[in-house]
PDB file of C-alpha atoms and ligand atoms in Angstrom:
ATOM      1  CA  UNK K   1      64.205 134.995  92.519  1.00 80.00           C
ATOM      2  CA  UNK K   2      66.057 138.254  93.193  1.00 88.00           C
ATOM      3  CA  UNK K   3      69.254 137.855  95.204  1.00 92.00           C
ATOM      4  CA  UNK K   4      69.015 138.878  98.859  1.00 92.00           C
ATOM      5  CA  UNK K   5      71.503 141.465 100.172  1.00 97.00           C
ATOM      6  CA  UNK K   6      73.160 138.628 102.022  1.00 98.00           C
ATOM      7  CA  UNK K   7      73.492 136.502  98.861  1.00 97.00           C
ATOM      8  CA  UNK K   8      75.291 139.480  97.321  1.00 98.00           C
ATOM      9  CA  UNK K   9      77.656 139.554 100.312  1.00 98.00           C
ATOM     10  CA  UNK K  10      78.286 135.808  99.924  1.00 98.00           C
ATOM     11  CA  UNK K  11      79.052 136.361  96.220  1.00 97.00           C
ATOM     12  CA  UNK K  12      81.320 139.348  97.090  1.00 98.00           C
ATOM     13  CA  UNK K  13      79.126 141.586  94.946  1.00 97.00           C
ATOM     14  CA  UNK K  14      78.828 144.032  97.837  1.00 97.00           C
ATOM     15  CA  UNK K  15      81.408 144.529 100.584  1.00 98.00           C
ATOM     16  CA  UNK K  16      81.087 143.358 104.166  1.00 98.00           C
ATOM     17  CA  UNK K  17      83.418 142.908 107.112  1.00 98.00           C
ATOM     18  CA  UNK K  18      83.595 139.124 107.057  1.00 98.00           C
ATOM     19  CA  UNK K  19      84.890 137.599 110.281  1.00 98.00           C
ATOM     20  CA  UNK K  20      84.329 133.866 109.746  1.00 98.00           C
ATOM     21  CA  UNK K  21      83.565 131.632 106.790  1.00 98.00           C
ATOM     22  CA  UNK K  22      83.090 127.950 106.072  1.00 98.00           C
ATOM     23  CA  UNK K  23      81.749 126.202 102.988  1.00 98.00           C
ATOM     24  CA  UNK K  24      78.210 126.519 104.310  1.00 98.00           C
ATOM     25  CA  UNK K  25      78.056 129.678 106.461  1.00 98.00           C
ATOM     26  CA  UNK K  26      79.348 133.210 106.783  1.00 98.00           C
ATOM     27  CA  UNK K  27      79.683 135.640 109.705  1.00 98.00           C
ATOM     28  CA  UNK K  28      80.083 139.380 109.154  1.00 98.00           C
ATOM     29  CA  UNK K  29      79.623 142.613 111.079  1.00 98.00           C
ATOM     30  CA  UNK K  30      76.190 144.213 111.003  1.00 98.00           C
ATOM     31  CA  UNK K  31      76.253 147.447 108.992  1.00 98.00           C
ATOM     32  CA  UNK K  32      74.047 149.177 111.577  1.00 98.00           C
ATOM     33  CA  UNK K  33      75.265 147.802 114.908  1.00 98.00           C
ATOM     34  CA  UNK K  34      72.808 147.937 117.793  1.00 97.00           C
ATOM     35  CA  UNK K  35      75.464 147.103 120.383  1.00 97.00           C
ATOM     36  CA  UNK K  36      79.246 147.610 120.544  1.00 98.00           C
ATOM     37  CA  UNK K  37      79.598 144.102 119.128  1.00 98.00           C
ATOM     38  CA  UNK K  38      76.955 143.051 116.571  1.00 98.00           C
ATOM     39  CA  UNK K  39      77.535 140.454 113.906  1.00 98.00           C
ATOM     40  CA  UNK K  40      75.382 138.172 111.790  1.00 98.00           C
ATOM     41  CA  UNK K  41      75.764 134.471 111.034  1.00 98.00           C
ATOM     42  CA  UNK K  42      74.055 133.244 107.875  1.00 98.00           C
ATOM     43  CA  UNK K  43      73.822 130.008 105.930  1.00 98.00           C
ATOM     44  CA  UNK K  44      75.096 130.325 102.362  1.00 98.00           C
ATOM     45  CA  UNK K  45      72.031 128.425 101.248  1.00 97.00           C
ATOM     46  CA  UNK K  46      69.126 130.813 101.335  1.00 97.00           C
ATOM     47  CA  UNK K  47      66.093 130.149 103.472  1.00 97.00           C
ATOM     48  CA  UNK K  48      63.912 133.237 103.692  1.00 97.00           C
ATOM     49  CA  UNK K  49      63.242 132.680 107.383  1.00 97.00           C
ATOM     50  CA  UNK K  50      63.649 130.160 110.183  1.00 98.00           C
ATOM     51  CA  UNK K  51      60.178 128.776 109.518  1.00 97.00           C
ATOM     52  CA  UNK K  52      61.277 127.688 106.035  1.00 97.00           C
ATOM     53  CA  UNK K  53      64.192 125.527 107.094  1.00 98.00           C
ATOM     54  CA  UNK K  54      63.245 121.904 106.417  1.00 98.00           C
ATOM     55  CA  UNK K  55      63.503 119.375 109.232  1.00 98.00           C
ATOM     56  CA  UNK K  56      66.307 117.527 107.474  1.00 98.00           C
ATOM     57  CA  UNK K  57      68.558 120.617 107.781  1.00 98.00           C
ATOM     58  CA  UNK K  58      68.569 120.422 111.579  1.00 98.00           C
ATOM     59  CA  UNK K  59      72.337 119.882 111.634  1.00 98.00           C
ATOM     60  CA  UNK K  60      72.881 123.104 109.696  1.00 98.00           C
ATOM     61  CA  UNK K  61      70.895 125.000 112.335  1.00 98.00           C
ATOM     62  CA  UNK K  62      73.111 123.450 114.994  1.00 98.00           C
ATOM     63  CA  UNK K  63      76.260 124.483 113.155  1.00 98.00           C
ATOM     64  CA  UNK K  64      74.971 128.055 112.792  1.00 98.00           C
ATOM     65  CA  UNK K  65      74.513 128.233 116.573  1.00 98.00           C
ATOM     66  CA  UNK K  66      77.921 126.718 117.223  1.00 98.00           C
ATOM     67  CA  UNK K  67      79.520 129.184 114.795  1.00 98.00           C
ATOM     68  CA  UNK K  68      77.770 132.052 116.617  1.00 98.00           C
ATOM     69  CA  UNK K  69      79.307 130.873 119.894  1.00 98.00           C
ATOM     70  CA  UNK K  70      82.740 130.290 118.354  1.00 98.00           C
ATOM     71  CA  UNK K  71      82.883 133.734 116.736  1.00 98.00           C
ATOM     72  CA  UNK K  72      81.541 135.363 119.925  1.00 98.00           C
ATOM     73  CA  UNK K  73      84.394 133.716 121.816  1.00 98.00           C
ATOM     74  CA  UNK K  74      86.952 134.927 119.256  1.00 98.00           C
ATOM     75  CA  UNK K  75      85.455 138.425 119.487  1.00 98.00           C
ATOM     76  CA  UNK K  76      86.037 138.385 123.248  1.00 98.00           C
ATOM     77  CA  UNK K  77      82.375 138.194 124.266  1.00 98.00           C
ATOM     78  CA  UNK K  78      82.320 134.849 126.061  1.00 96.00           C
ATOM     79  CA  UNK K  79      83.239 136.238 129.463  1.00 97.00           C
ATOM     80  CA  UNK K  80      80.736 139.089 129.604  1.00 97.00           C
ATOM     81  CA  UNK K  81      78.001 137.346 127.643  1.00 98.00           C
ATOM     82  CA  UNK K  82      75.965 138.087 124.555  1.00 98.00           C
ATOM     83  CA  UNK K  83      72.566 137.470 122.977  1.00 98.00           C
ATOM     84  CA  UNK K  84      71.702 135.382 119.910  1.00 98.00           C
ATOM     85  CA  UNK K  85      68.512 136.431 118.122  1.00 98.00           C
ATOM     86  CA  UNK K  86      66.610 135.251 115.044  1.00 98.00           C
ATOM     87  CA  UNK K  87      63.932 137.643 113.787  1.00 98.00           C
ATOM     88  CA  UNK K  88      61.352 135.549 111.901  1.00 98.00           C
ATOM     89  CA  UNK K  89      58.849 137.293 109.638  1.00 97.00           C
ATOM     90  CA  UNK K  90      57.136 140.669 109.903  1.00 97.00           C
ATOM     91  CA  UNK K  91      56.150 140.688 113.574  1.00 96.00           C
ATOM     92  CA  UNK K  92      59.554 139.293 114.448  1.00 97.00           C
ATOM     93  CA  UNK K  93      61.166 142.359 112.902  1.00 96.00           C
ATOM     94  CA  UNK K  94      62.836 140.527 110.019  1.00 98.00           C
ATOM     95  CA  UNK K  95      63.856 142.952 107.262  1.00 98.00           C
ATOM     96  CA  UNK K  96      66.244 140.841 105.177  1.00 97.00           C
ATOM     97  CA  UNK K  97      64.598 137.684 103.802  1.00 96.00           C
ATOM     98  CA  UNK K  98      67.587 135.401 104.343  1.00 97.00           C
ATOM     99  CA  UNK K  99      67.863 133.477 107.616  1.00 98.00           C
ATOM    100  CA  UNK K 100      70.384 135.122 109.934  1.00 98.00           C
ATOM    101  CA  UNK K 101      71.417 134.935 113.550  1.00 98.00           C
ATOM    102  CA  UNK K 102      72.176 138.250 115.233  1.00 98.00           C
ATOM    103  CA  UNK K 103      74.904 138.084 117.878  1.00 98.00           C
ATOM    104  CA  UNK K 104      74.792 141.137 120.144  1.00 98.00           C
ATOM    105  CA  UNK K 105      77.133 141.988 122.967  1.00 98.00           C
ATOM    106  CA  UNK K 106      79.562 144.433 124.449  1.00 98.00           C
ATOM    107  CA  UNK K 107      77.083 145.960 126.896  1.00 97.00           C
ATOM    108  CA  UNK K 108      74.307 144.732 129.193  1.00 96.00           C
ATOM    109  CA  UNK K 109      71.046 144.126 127.298  1.00 96.00           C
ATOM    110  CA  UNK K 110      67.549 144.612 128.678  1.00 94.00           C
ATOM    111  CA  UNK K 111      64.779 142.033 128.606  1.00 94.00           C
ATOM    112  CA  UNK K 112      62.090 141.718 127.286  1.00 90.00           C
ATOM    113  CA  UNK K 113      62.654 143.431 123.935  1.00 84.00           C
ATOM    114  CA  UNK K 114      60.309 146.322 123.124  1.00 74.00           C
TER     115      UNK K 114
HETATM  116  P1  AMP P   1      66.646 141.728 110.492  1.00 62.06           P
HETATM  117  O1  AMP P   1      65.949 143.025 110.783  1.00 62.06           O
HETATM  118  O2  AMP P   1      66.575 140.728 111.595  1.00 62.06           O
HETATM  119  O3  AMP P   1      66.197 141.159 109.159  1.00 62.06           O
HETATM  120  O4  AMP P   1      68.183 142.077 110.396  1.00 62.06           O
HETATM  121  C1  AMP P   1      68.815 142.440 109.204  1.00 62.06           C
HETATM  122  C2  AMP P   1      70.127 143.026 109.602  1.00 62.06           C
HETATM  123  O5  AMP P   1      70.942 143.104 108.465  1.00 62.06           O
HETATM  124  C3  AMP P   1      70.022 144.454 110.181  1.00 62.06           C
HETATM  125  O6  AMP P   1      70.566 144.460 111.500  1.00 62.06           O
HETATM  126  C4  AMP P   1      70.831 145.277 109.209  1.00 62.06           C
HETATM  127  O7  AMP P   1      71.545 146.331 109.830  1.00 62.06           O
HETATM  128  C5  AMP P   1      71.741 144.244 108.585  1.00 62.06           C
HETATM  129  N1  AMP P   1      72.230 144.569 107.259  1.00 62.06           N
HETATM  130  C6  AMP P   1      71.502 145.002 106.216  1.00 62.06           C
HETATM  131  N2  AMP P   1      72.297 145.196 105.145  1.00 62.06           N
HETATM  132  C7  AMP P   1      73.559 144.875 105.542  1.00 62.06           C
HETATM  133  C8  AMP P   1      74.825 144.868 104.884  1.00 62.06           C
HETATM  134  N3  AMP P   1      74.965 145.238 103.609  1.00 62.06           N
HETATM  135  N4  AMP P   1      75.912 144.490 105.598  1.00 62.06           N
HETATM  136  C9  AMP P   1      75.789 144.112 106.893  1.00 62.06           C
HETATM  137  N5  AMP P   1      74.618 144.090 107.562  1.00 62.06           N
HETATM  138  C10 AMP P   1      73.516 144.481 106.886  1.00 62.06           C
END
């Protein structure tokens, strides 16, 4: 299978502004930020989308969420708030087939999304 863009970032084959890393996940700034603060949290193991994560990896999903909150706090977003989003599949707006959490903040966000 061809490497995803995010697998290339994990392998340091393409550059990214990495802001947090553990042995199983990576957080880096989105290259096309939609808000003043916009970063992604990804598992190093590739799952093309949320729907493909097996039930026995539930703890990994929990750690991805906790990392999103920890990095948001370090980025100074905890007080004003932020949004965590997973786009799953075509109608969800997913463009990179590698599970990722968007963390968006730094300004008030509208709801519902368009
Ligand atoms: P999605 O549309 O949910 O699949 O989100 C993919 C996100 O990845 C988009 O917000 C892109 O701007 C972002 N992205 C794509 N390529 C890169 C890259 N090389 N470095 C950082 N973010 C990227």
